[in-house]
Every structure is written in C-alpha cells, then in structure tokens.
PDB file of C-alpha atoms in Angstrom:
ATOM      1  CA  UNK A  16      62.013  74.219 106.161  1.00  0.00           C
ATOM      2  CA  UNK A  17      64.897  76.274 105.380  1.00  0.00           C
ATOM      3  CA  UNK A  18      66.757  76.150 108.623  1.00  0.00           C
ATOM      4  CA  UNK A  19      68.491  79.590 108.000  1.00  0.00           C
ATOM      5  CA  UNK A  20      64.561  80.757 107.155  1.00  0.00           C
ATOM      6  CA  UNK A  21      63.552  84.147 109.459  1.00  0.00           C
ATOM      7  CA  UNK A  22      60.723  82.342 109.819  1.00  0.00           C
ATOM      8  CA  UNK A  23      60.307  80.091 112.285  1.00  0.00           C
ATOM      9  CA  UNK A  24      56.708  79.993 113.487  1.00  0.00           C
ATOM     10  CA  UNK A  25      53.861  80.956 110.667  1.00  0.00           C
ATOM     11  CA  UNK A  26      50.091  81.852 111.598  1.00  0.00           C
ATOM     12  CA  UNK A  27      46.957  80.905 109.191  1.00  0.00           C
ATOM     13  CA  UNK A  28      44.597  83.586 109.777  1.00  0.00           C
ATOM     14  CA  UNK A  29      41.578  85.107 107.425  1.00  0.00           C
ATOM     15  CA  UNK A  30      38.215  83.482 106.423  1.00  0.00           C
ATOM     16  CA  UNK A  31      37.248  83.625 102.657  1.00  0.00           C
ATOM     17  CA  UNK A  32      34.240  84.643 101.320  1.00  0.00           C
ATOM     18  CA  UNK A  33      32.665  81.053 100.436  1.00  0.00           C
ATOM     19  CA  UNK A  34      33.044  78.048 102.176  1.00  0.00           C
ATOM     20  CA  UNK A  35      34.773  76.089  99.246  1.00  0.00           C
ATOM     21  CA  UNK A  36      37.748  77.999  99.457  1.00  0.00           C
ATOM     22  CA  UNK A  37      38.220  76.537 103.152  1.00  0.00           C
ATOM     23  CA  UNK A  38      40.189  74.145 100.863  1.00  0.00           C
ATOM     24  CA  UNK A  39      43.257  76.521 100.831  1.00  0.00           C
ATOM     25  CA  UNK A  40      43.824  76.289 104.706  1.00  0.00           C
ATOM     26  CA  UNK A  41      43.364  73.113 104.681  1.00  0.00           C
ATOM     27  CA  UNK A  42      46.159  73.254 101.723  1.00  0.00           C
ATOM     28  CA  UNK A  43      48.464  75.629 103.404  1.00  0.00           C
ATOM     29  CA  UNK A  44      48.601  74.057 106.960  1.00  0.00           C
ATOM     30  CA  UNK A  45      48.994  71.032 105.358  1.00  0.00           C
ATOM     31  CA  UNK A  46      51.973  72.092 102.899  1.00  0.00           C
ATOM     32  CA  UNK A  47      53.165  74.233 106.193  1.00  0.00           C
ATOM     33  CA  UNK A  48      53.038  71.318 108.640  1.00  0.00           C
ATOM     34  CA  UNK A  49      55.027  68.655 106.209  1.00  0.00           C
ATOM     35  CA  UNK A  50      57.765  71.464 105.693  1.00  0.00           C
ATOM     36  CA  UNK A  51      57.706  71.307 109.964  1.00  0.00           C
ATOM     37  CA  UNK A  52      56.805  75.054 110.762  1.00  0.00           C
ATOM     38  CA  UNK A  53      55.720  76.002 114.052  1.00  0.00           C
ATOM     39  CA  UNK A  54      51.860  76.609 112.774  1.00  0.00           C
ATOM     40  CA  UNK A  55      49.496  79.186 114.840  1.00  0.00           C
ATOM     41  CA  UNK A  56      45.762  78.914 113.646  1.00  0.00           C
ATOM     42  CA  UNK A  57      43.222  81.718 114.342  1.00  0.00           C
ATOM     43  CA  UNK A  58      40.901  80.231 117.077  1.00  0.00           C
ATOM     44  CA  UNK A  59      37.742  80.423 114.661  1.00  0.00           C
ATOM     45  CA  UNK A  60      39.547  78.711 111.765  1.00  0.00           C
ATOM     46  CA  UNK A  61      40.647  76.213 113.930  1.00  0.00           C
ATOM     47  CA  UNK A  62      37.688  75.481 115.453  1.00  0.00           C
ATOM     48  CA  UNK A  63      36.018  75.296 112.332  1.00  0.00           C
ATOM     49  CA  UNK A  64      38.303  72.780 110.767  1.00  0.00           C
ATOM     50  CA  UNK A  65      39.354  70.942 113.292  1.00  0.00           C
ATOM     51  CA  UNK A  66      42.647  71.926 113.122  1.00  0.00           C
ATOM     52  CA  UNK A  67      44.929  71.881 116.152  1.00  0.00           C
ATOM     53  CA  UNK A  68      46.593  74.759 117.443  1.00  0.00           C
ATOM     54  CA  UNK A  69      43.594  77.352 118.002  1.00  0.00           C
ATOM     55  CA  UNK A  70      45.312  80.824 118.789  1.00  0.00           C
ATOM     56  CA  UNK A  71      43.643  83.846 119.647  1.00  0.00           C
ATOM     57  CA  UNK A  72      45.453  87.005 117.497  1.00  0.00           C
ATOM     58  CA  UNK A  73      47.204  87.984 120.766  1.00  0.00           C
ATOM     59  CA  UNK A  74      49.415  85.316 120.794  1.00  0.00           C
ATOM     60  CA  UNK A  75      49.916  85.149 116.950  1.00  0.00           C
ATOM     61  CA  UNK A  76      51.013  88.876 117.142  1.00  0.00           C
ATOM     62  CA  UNK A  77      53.278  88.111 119.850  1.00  0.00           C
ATOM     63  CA  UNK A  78      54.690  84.595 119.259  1.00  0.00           C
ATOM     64  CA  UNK A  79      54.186  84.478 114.624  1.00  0.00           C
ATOM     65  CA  UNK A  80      57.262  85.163 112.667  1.00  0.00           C
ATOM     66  CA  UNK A  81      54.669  85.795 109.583  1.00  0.00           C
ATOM     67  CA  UNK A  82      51.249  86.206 109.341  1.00  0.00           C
ATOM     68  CA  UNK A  83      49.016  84.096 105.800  1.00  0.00           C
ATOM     69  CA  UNK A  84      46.213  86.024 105.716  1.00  0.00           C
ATOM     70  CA  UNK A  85      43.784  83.429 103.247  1.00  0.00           C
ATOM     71  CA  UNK A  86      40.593  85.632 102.235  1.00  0.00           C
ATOM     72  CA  UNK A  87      39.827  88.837 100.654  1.00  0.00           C
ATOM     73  CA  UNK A  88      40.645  92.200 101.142  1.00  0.00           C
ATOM     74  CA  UNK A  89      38.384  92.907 103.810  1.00  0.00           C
ATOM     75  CA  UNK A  90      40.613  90.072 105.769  1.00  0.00           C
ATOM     76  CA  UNK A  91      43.777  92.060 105.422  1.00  0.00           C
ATOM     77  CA  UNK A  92      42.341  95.517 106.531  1.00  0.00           C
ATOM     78  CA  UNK A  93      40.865  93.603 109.699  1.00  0.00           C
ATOM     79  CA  UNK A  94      44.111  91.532 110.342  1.00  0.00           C
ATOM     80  CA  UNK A  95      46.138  94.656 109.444  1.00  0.00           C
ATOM     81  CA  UNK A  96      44.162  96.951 112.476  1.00  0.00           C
ATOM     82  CA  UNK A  97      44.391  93.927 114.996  1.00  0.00           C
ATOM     83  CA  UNK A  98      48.473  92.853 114.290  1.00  0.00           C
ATOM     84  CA  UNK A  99      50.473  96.143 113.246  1.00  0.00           C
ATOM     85  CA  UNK A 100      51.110  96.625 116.724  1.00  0.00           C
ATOM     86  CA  UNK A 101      53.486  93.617 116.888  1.00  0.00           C
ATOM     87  CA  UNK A 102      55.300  94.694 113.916  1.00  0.00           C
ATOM     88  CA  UNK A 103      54.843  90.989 112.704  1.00  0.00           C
ATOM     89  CA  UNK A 104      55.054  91.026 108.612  1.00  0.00           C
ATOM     90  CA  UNK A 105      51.592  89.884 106.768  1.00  0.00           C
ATOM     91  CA  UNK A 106      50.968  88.527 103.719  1.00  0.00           C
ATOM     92  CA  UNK A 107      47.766  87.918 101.873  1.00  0.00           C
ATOM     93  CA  UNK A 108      46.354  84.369  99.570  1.00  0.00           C
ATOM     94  CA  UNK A 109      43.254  85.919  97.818  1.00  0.00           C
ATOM     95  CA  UNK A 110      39.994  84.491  98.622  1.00  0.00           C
ATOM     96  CA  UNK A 111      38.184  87.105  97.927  1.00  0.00           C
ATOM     97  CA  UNK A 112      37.454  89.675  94.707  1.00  0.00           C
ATOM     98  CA  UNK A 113      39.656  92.444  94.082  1.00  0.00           C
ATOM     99  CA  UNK A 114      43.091  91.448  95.918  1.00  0.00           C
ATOM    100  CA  UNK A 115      45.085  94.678  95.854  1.00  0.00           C
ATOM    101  CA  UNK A 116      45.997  93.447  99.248  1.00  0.00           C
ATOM    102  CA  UNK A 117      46.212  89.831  99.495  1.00  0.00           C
ATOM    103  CA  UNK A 118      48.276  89.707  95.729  1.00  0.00           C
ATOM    104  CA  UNK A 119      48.793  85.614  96.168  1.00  0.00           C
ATOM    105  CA  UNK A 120      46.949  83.531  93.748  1.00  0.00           C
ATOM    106  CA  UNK A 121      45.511  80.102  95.204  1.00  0.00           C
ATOM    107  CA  UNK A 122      46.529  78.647  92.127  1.00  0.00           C
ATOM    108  CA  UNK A 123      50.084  79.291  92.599  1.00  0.00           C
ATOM    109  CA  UNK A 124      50.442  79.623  96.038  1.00  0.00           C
ATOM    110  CA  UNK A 125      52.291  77.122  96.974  1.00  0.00           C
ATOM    111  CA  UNK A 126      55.156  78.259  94.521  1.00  0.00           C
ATOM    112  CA  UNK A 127      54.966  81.744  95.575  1.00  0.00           C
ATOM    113  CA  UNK A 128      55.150  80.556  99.336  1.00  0.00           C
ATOM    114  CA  UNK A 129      57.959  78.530  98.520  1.00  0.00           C
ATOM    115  CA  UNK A 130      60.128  81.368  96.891  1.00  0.00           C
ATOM    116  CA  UNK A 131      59.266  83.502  99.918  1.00  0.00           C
ATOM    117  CA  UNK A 132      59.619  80.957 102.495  1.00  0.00           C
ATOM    118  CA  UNK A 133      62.866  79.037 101.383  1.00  0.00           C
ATOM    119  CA  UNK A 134      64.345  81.012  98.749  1.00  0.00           C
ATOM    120  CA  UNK A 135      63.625  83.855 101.041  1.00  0.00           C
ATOM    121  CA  UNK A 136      62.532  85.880  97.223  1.00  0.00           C
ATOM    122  CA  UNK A 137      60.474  88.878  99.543  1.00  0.00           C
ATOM    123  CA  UNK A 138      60.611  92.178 100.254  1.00  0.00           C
ATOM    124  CA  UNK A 139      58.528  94.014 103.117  1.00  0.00           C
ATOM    125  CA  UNK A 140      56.593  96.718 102.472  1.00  0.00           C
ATOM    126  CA  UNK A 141      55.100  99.389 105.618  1.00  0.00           C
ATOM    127  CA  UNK A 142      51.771 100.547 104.803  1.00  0.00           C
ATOM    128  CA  UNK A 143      51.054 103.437 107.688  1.00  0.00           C
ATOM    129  CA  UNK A 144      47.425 103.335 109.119  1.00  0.00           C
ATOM    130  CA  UNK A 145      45.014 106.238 110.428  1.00  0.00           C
ATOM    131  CA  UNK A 146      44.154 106.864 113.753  1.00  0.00           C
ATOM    132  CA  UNK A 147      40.833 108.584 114.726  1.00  0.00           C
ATOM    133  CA  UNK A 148      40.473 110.098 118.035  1.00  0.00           C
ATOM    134  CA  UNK A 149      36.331 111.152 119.651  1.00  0.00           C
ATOM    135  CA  UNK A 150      37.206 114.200 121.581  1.00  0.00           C
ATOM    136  CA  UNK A 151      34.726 115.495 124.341  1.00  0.00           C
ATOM    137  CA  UNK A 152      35.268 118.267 126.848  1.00  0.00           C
ATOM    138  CA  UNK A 153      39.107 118.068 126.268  1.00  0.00           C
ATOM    139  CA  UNK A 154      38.916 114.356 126.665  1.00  0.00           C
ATOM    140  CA  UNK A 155      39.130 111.556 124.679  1.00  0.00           C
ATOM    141  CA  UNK A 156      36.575 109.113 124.735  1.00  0.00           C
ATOM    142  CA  UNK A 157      36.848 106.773 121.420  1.00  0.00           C
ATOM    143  CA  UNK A 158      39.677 105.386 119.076  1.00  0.00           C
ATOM    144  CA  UNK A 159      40.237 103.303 116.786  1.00  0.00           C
ATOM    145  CA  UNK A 160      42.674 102.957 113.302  1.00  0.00           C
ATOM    146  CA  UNK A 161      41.977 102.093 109.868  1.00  0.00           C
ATOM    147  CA  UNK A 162      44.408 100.975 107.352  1.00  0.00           C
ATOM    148  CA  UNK A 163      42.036 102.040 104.136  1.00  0.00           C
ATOM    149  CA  UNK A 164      40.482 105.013 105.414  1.00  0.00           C
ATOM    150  CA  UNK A 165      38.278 106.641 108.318  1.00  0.00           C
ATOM    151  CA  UNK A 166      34.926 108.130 106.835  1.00  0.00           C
ATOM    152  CA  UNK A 167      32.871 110.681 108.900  1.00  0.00           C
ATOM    153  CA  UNK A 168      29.306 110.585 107.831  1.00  0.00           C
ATOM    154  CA  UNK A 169      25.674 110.798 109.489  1.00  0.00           C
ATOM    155  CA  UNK A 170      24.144 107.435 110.476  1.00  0.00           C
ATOM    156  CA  UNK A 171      21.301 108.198 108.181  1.00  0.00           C
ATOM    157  CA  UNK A 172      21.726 107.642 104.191  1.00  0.00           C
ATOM    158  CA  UNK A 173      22.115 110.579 102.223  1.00  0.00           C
ATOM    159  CA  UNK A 174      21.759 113.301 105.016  1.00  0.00           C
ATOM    160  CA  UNK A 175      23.620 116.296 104.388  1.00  0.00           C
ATOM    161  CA  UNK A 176      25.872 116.981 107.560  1.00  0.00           C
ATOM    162  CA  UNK A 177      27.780 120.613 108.037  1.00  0.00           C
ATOM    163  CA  UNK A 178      31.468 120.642 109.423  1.00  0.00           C
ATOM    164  CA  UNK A 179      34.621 122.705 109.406  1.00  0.00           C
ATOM    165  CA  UNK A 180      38.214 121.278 109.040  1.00  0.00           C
ATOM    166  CA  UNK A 181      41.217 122.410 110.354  1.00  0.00           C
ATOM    167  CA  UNK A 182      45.034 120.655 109.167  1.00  0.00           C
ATOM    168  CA  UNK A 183      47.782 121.124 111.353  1.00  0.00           C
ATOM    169  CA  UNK A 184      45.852 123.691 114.251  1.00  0.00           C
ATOM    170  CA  UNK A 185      44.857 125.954 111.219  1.00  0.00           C
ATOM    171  CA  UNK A 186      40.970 126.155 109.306  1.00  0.00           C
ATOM    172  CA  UNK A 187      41.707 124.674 106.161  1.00  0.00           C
ATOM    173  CA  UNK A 188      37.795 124.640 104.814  1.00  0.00           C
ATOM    174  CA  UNK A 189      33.733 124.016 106.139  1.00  0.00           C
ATOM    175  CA  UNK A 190      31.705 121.924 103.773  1.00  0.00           C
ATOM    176  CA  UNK A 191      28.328 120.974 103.560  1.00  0.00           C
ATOM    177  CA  UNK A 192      28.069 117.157 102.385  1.00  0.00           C
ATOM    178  CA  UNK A 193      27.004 114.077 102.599  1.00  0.00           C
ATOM    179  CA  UNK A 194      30.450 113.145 104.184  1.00  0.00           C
ATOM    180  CA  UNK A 195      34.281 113.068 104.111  1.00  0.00           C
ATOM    181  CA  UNK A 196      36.571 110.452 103.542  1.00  0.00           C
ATOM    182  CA  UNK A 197      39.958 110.781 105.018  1.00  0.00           C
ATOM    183  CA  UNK A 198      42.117 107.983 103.179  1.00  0.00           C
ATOM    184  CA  UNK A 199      45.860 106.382 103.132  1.00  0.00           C
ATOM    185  CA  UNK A 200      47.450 105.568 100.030  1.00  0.00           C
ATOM    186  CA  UNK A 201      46.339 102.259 100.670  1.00  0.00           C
ATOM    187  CA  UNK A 202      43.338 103.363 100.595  1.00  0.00           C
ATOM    188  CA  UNK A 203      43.244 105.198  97.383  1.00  0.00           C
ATOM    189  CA  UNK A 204      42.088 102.352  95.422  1.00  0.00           C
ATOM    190  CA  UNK A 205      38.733 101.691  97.412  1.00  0.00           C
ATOM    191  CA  UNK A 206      35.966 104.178  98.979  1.00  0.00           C
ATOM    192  CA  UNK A 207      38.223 107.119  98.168  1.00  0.00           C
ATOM    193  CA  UNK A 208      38.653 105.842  94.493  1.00  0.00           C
ATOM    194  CA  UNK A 209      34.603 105.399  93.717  1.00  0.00           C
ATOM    195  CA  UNK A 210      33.870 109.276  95.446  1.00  0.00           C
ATOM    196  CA  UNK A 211      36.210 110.785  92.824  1.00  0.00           C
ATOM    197  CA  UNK A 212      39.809 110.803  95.123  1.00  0.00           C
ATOM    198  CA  UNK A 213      42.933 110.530  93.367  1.00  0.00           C
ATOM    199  CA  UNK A 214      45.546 107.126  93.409  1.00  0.00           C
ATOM    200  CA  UNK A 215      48.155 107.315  95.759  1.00  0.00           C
ATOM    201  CA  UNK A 216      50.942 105.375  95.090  1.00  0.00           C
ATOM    202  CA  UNK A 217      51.932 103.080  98.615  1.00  0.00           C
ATOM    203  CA  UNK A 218      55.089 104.329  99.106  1.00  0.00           C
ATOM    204  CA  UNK A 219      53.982 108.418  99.386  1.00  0.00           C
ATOM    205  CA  UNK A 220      53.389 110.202 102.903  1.00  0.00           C
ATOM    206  CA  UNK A 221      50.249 111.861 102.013  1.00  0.00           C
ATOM    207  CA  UNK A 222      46.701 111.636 103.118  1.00  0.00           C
ATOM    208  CA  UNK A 223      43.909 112.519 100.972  1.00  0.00           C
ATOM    209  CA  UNK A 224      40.662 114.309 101.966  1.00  0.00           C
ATOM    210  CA  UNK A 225      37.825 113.427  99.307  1.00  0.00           C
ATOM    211  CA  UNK A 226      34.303 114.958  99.963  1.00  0.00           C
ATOM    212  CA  UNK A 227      31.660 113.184 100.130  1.00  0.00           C
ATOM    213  CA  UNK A 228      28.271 114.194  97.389  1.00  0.00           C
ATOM    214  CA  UNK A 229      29.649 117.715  98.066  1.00  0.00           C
ATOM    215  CA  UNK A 230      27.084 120.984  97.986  1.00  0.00           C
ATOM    216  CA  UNK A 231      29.253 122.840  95.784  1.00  0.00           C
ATOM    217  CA  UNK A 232      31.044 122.625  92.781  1.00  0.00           C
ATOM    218  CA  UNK A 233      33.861 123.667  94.149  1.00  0.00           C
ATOM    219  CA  UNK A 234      34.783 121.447  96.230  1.00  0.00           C
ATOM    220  CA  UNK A 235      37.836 118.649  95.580  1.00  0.00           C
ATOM    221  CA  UNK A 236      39.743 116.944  96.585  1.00  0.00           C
ATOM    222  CA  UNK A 237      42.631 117.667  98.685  1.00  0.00           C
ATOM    223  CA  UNK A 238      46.161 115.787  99.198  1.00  0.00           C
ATOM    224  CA  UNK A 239      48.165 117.165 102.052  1.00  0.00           C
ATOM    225  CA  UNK A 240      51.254 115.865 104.218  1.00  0.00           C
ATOM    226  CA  UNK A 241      50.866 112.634 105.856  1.00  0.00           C
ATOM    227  CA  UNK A 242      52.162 113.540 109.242  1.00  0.00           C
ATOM    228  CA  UNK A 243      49.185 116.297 109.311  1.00  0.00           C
ATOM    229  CA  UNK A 244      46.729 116.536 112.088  1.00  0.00           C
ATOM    230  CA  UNK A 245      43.005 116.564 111.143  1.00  0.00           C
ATOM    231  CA  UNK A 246      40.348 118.013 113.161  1.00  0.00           C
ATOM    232  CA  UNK A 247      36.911 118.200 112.207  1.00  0.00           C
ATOM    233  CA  UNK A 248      34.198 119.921 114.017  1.00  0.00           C
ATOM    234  CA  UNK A 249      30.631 120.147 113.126  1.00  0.00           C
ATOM    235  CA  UNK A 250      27.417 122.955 113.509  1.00  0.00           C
ATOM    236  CA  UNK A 251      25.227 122.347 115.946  1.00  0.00           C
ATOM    237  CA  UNK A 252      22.076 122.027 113.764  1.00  0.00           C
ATOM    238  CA  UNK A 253      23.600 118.799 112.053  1.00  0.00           C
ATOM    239  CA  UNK A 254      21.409 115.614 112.132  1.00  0.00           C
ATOM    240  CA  UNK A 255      21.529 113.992 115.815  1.00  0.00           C
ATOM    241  CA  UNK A 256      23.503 111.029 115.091  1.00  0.00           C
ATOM    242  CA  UNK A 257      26.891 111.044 113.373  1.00  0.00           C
ATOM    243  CA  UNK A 258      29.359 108.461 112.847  1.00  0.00           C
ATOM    244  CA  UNK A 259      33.213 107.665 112.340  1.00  0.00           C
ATOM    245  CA  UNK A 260      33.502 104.488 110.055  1.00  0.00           C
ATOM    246  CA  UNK A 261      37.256 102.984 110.550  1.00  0.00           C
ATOM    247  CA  UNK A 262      37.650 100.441 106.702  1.00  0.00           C
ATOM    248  CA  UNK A 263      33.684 100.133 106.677  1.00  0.00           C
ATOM    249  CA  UNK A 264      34.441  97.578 109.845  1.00  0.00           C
ATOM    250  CA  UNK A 265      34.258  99.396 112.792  1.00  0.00           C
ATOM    251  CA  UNK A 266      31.807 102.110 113.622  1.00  0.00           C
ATOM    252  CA  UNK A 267      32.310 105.085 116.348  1.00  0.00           C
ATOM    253  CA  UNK A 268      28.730 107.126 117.142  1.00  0.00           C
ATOM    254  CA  UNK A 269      29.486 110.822 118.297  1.00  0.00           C
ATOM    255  CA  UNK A 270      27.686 113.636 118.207  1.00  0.00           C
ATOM    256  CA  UNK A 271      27.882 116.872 117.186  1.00  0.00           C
ATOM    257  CA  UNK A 272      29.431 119.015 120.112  1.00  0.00           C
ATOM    258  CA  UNK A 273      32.169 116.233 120.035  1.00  0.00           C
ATOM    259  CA  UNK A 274      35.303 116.881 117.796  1.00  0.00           C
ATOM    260  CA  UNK A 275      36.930 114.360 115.384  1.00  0.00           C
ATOM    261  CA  UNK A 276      40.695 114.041 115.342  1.00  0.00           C
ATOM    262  CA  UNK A 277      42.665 111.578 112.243  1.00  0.00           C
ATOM    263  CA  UNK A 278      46.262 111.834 112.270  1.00  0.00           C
ATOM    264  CA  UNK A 279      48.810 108.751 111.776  1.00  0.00           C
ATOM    265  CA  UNK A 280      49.031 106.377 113.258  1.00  0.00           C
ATOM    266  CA  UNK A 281      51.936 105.102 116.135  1.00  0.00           C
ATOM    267  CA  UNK A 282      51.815 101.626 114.336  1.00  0.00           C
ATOM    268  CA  UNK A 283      52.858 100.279 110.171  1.00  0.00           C
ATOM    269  CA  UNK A 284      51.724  97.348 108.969  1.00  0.00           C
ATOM    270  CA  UNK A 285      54.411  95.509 107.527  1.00  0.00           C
ATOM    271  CA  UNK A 286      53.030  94.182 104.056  1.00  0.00           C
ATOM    272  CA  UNK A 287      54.987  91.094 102.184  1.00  0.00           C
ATOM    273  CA  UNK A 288      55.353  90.838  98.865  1.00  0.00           C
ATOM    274  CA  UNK A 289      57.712  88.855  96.189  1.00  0.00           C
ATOM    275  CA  UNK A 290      60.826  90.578  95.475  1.00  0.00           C
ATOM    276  CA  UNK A 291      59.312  90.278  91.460  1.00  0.00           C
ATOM    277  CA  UNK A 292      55.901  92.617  92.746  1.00  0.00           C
ATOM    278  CA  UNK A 293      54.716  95.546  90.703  1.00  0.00           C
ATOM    279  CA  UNK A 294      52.802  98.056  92.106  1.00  0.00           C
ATOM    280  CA  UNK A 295      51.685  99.353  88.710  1.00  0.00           C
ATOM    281  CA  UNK A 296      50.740  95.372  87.279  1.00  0.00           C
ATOM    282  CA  UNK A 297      48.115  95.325  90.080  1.00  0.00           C
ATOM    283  CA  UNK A 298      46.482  98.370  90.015  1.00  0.00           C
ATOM    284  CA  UNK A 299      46.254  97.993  85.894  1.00  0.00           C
ATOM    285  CA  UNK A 300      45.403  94.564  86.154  1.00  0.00           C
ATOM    286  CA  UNK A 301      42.521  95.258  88.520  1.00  0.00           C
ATOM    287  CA  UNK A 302      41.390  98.317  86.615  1.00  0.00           C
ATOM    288  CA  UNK A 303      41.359  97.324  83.237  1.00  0.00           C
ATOM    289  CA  UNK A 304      44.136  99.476  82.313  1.00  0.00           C
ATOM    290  CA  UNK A 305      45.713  98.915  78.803  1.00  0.00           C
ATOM    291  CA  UNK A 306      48.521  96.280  78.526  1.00  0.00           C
ATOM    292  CA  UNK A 307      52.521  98.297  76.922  1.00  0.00           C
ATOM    293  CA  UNK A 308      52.218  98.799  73.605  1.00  0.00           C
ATOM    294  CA  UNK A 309      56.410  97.633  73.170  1.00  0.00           C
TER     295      UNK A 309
END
C-alpha cells in the first residue's frame, strides 16, 4: 500500500449476477489484503464466502475510505442510494451487462485498481440523486431517492393514469399516460433512454421529464433546471392503486388524493473513475455508436 494513499480502509460491496463471478471478490480481497488495506466486507458477501470482516453498510459508510462495488449496474444504483450520505467515493468492477456505472473490467482490474490505488491516476466524479416525497394532508408520509430516476405509474400494466404537473409552484402541463419518468443525467441512458428521453451528459444540472405511452401526439419530452421542484397531482377517477418506483428497486404505493413531490436531492454520490475516462467512449461503446473516422 502506498503509505501516502487517501485510502486507508477499502470496502468490497455488490453481488454479481452469476455465481462464477464470486471469483472477483475472492480476487480483490485477496489482491487488497496482500497490499495490507484495512478491508470492510458487506455482511452478505462475507457470509457467503467466508470471508472475515462482515460489515453492515452503516459502518462501511462511516468507517470506508472507498467503496468496490463488484456487480452490475443495478449494484451501483443500490449502493449509490444506501452510501451518498457519507460522502464516501464509489467505484464500480462490472459483473453485470451494460456497465455505464461500474466502467472496471474484471479482466484488467487489478491494473486499473493499481493506478487508482497507488499511482493515485483518479478523478471523482458527483452524480446528484432524486428525492421523492408522498405528501398527504400537508404531511409527509413516504421518501425515498433514486440515483437513475423516480417513475410514477399505476400498479397495474398498461393502465392509463391522469395527472397534472406543476415545476417550481407553477402548472407546467396534465397528461393522460401510461406514466412519467422523472430522470437524472445518470439516468438518461436507462428507462428514460428506451421511452424516447434525450442523453444527458453527467456533468449538466438538468432533470428530464419523459412521458410515459403518452395519449397525445403532442406530448415530449421536457428538460428543465435541475434545482426545480416537481409536484404531481392526479384526478380522482385514476385507477385505485398508484405507485412511485425509485431505480426499479424500491416501490412507494400512494393513492390518488396524495401528491408526489421529486426535487434533488440533499446528498451526491461521489463516482470514481481513472483520470484517462471518457464519457463519450462509454456511451458509444455501449450503444454501438460508430468508431472516428481520423
């Protein structure tokens, strides 16, 4: 370990999506532990592996220098809700498919760790995340962030729901839909991407508002400030049971005499890349977009 390193104490957090790839936290705590980090091991993992060390995410986000999320994606949006309140930086080994998030091929991990790690070759990157609010009566009575997106939709598939949103205290529009998705730039490239939304890049302060199987033509897509307040409320002859979906992970039931507030939220997650990353490699690499012509 590089005794100048600012990091001291490293967590392994994240499970992939098949069991073989348990190989790379094996790997890492293994490479970790011979370099003589302070390791912290997500209780499950741990458990699972019989690894010593079994932390529960409370004390990685308060004790961790850095955060290895091994996995996919999904593992970094979950991670990234749970930590960004300790303002402890994450970074991502992909286990998973896509990996817009967790950029760190297993095949060259250890390399890429190393450059980070010793060679201190990083730069840290804050992602902002949503925070939805379940108002009722003046009162709040449900929260919860999302780092990709929140996505207001019935509980039932492909039932048209009725609502009316207002952006900063002031009616902006009503829609009849299946749905809206309210995303991050983060979020740009998932849910928000496959409805029709536009690419954000990470670094903007903007939120966009992509309907959802709208009921009229008219109706697009909208980009507005990202320090906006969003308020949604919805007609009283909507379907019974509605729902706030916070990354696909967590879902809020409310109904419709309730109103819906999304605004930013208090805490960033602090993303870490390698000081060589390209925003614009990634997103044409996991597109398919066409390689410079010179």
């Amino acid at each position: 370990m590089n005794p100048h390193s600012r990091f001291k104490t490293i967590a392994i957090v994240g499970k992939p999506r098949h069991d073989i790839a348990f190989e790379t936290h094996i790997a890492v705590y293994n490479w970790l532990k011979d370099r003589k980090y302070n390791l912290l091991v997500e209780s499950k993992i741990a458990t699972q592996l019989n690894l010593p060390n079994p932390s529960t995410i409370e004390e990685i986000g308060e004790q961790a220098d850095l955060v290895i999320v091994i996995g996919g994606d999904g593992n970094m949006l979950g991670m990234a809700r749970r930590l960004a309140q300790y303002d402890v930086p994450l970074i991502g080994i992909n286990r998973g498919n896509l990996g817009f998030l967790t950029d760190i091929a297993p095949q060259t991990a250890f390399e890429q760790l190393y450059r980070c790690l010793e060679r201190e070759e990083f730069i840290i990157e804050n992602r902002f995340l949503l925070e939805v609010k379940i108002e009722s009566n003046g009162k709040i009575i449900e929260s919860n962030n999302a780092l990709n997106e929140i996505v207001v939709h019935s509980s039932q598939i492909a039932k048209t729901i009725e609502f009316e949103v207002s952006i900063g205290g002031k009616f902006a529009f009503s829609q009849r839909s299946d749905g809206l998705i309210i995303s991050t730039p983060t979020g740009s490239t998932a849910y928000s991407l496959s409805a029709g939304g536009p690419i954000l890049t990470p670094s903007l302060n903007a939120i966009a508002l992509v309907p959802m199987s709208p009921h009229s033509l008219s109706s697009r897509p909208l980009v507005i400030d990202g320090d906006s307040m969003i308020s949604l409320r919805f007609a009283q002859y909507n379907q019974p049971h509605l729902v706030v979906s916070c990354d696909s992970q967590r879902l809020l039931p409310f109904s419709s005499d309730e109103r819906v507030i999304v605004q930013k939220s208090p805490d960033t997650l602090q993303l870490l890349h390698l000081k060589d990353y390209n925003y614009f490699n990634v997103l044409g690499s996991k597109l398919g977009w066409l390689s410079k012509l010179f």
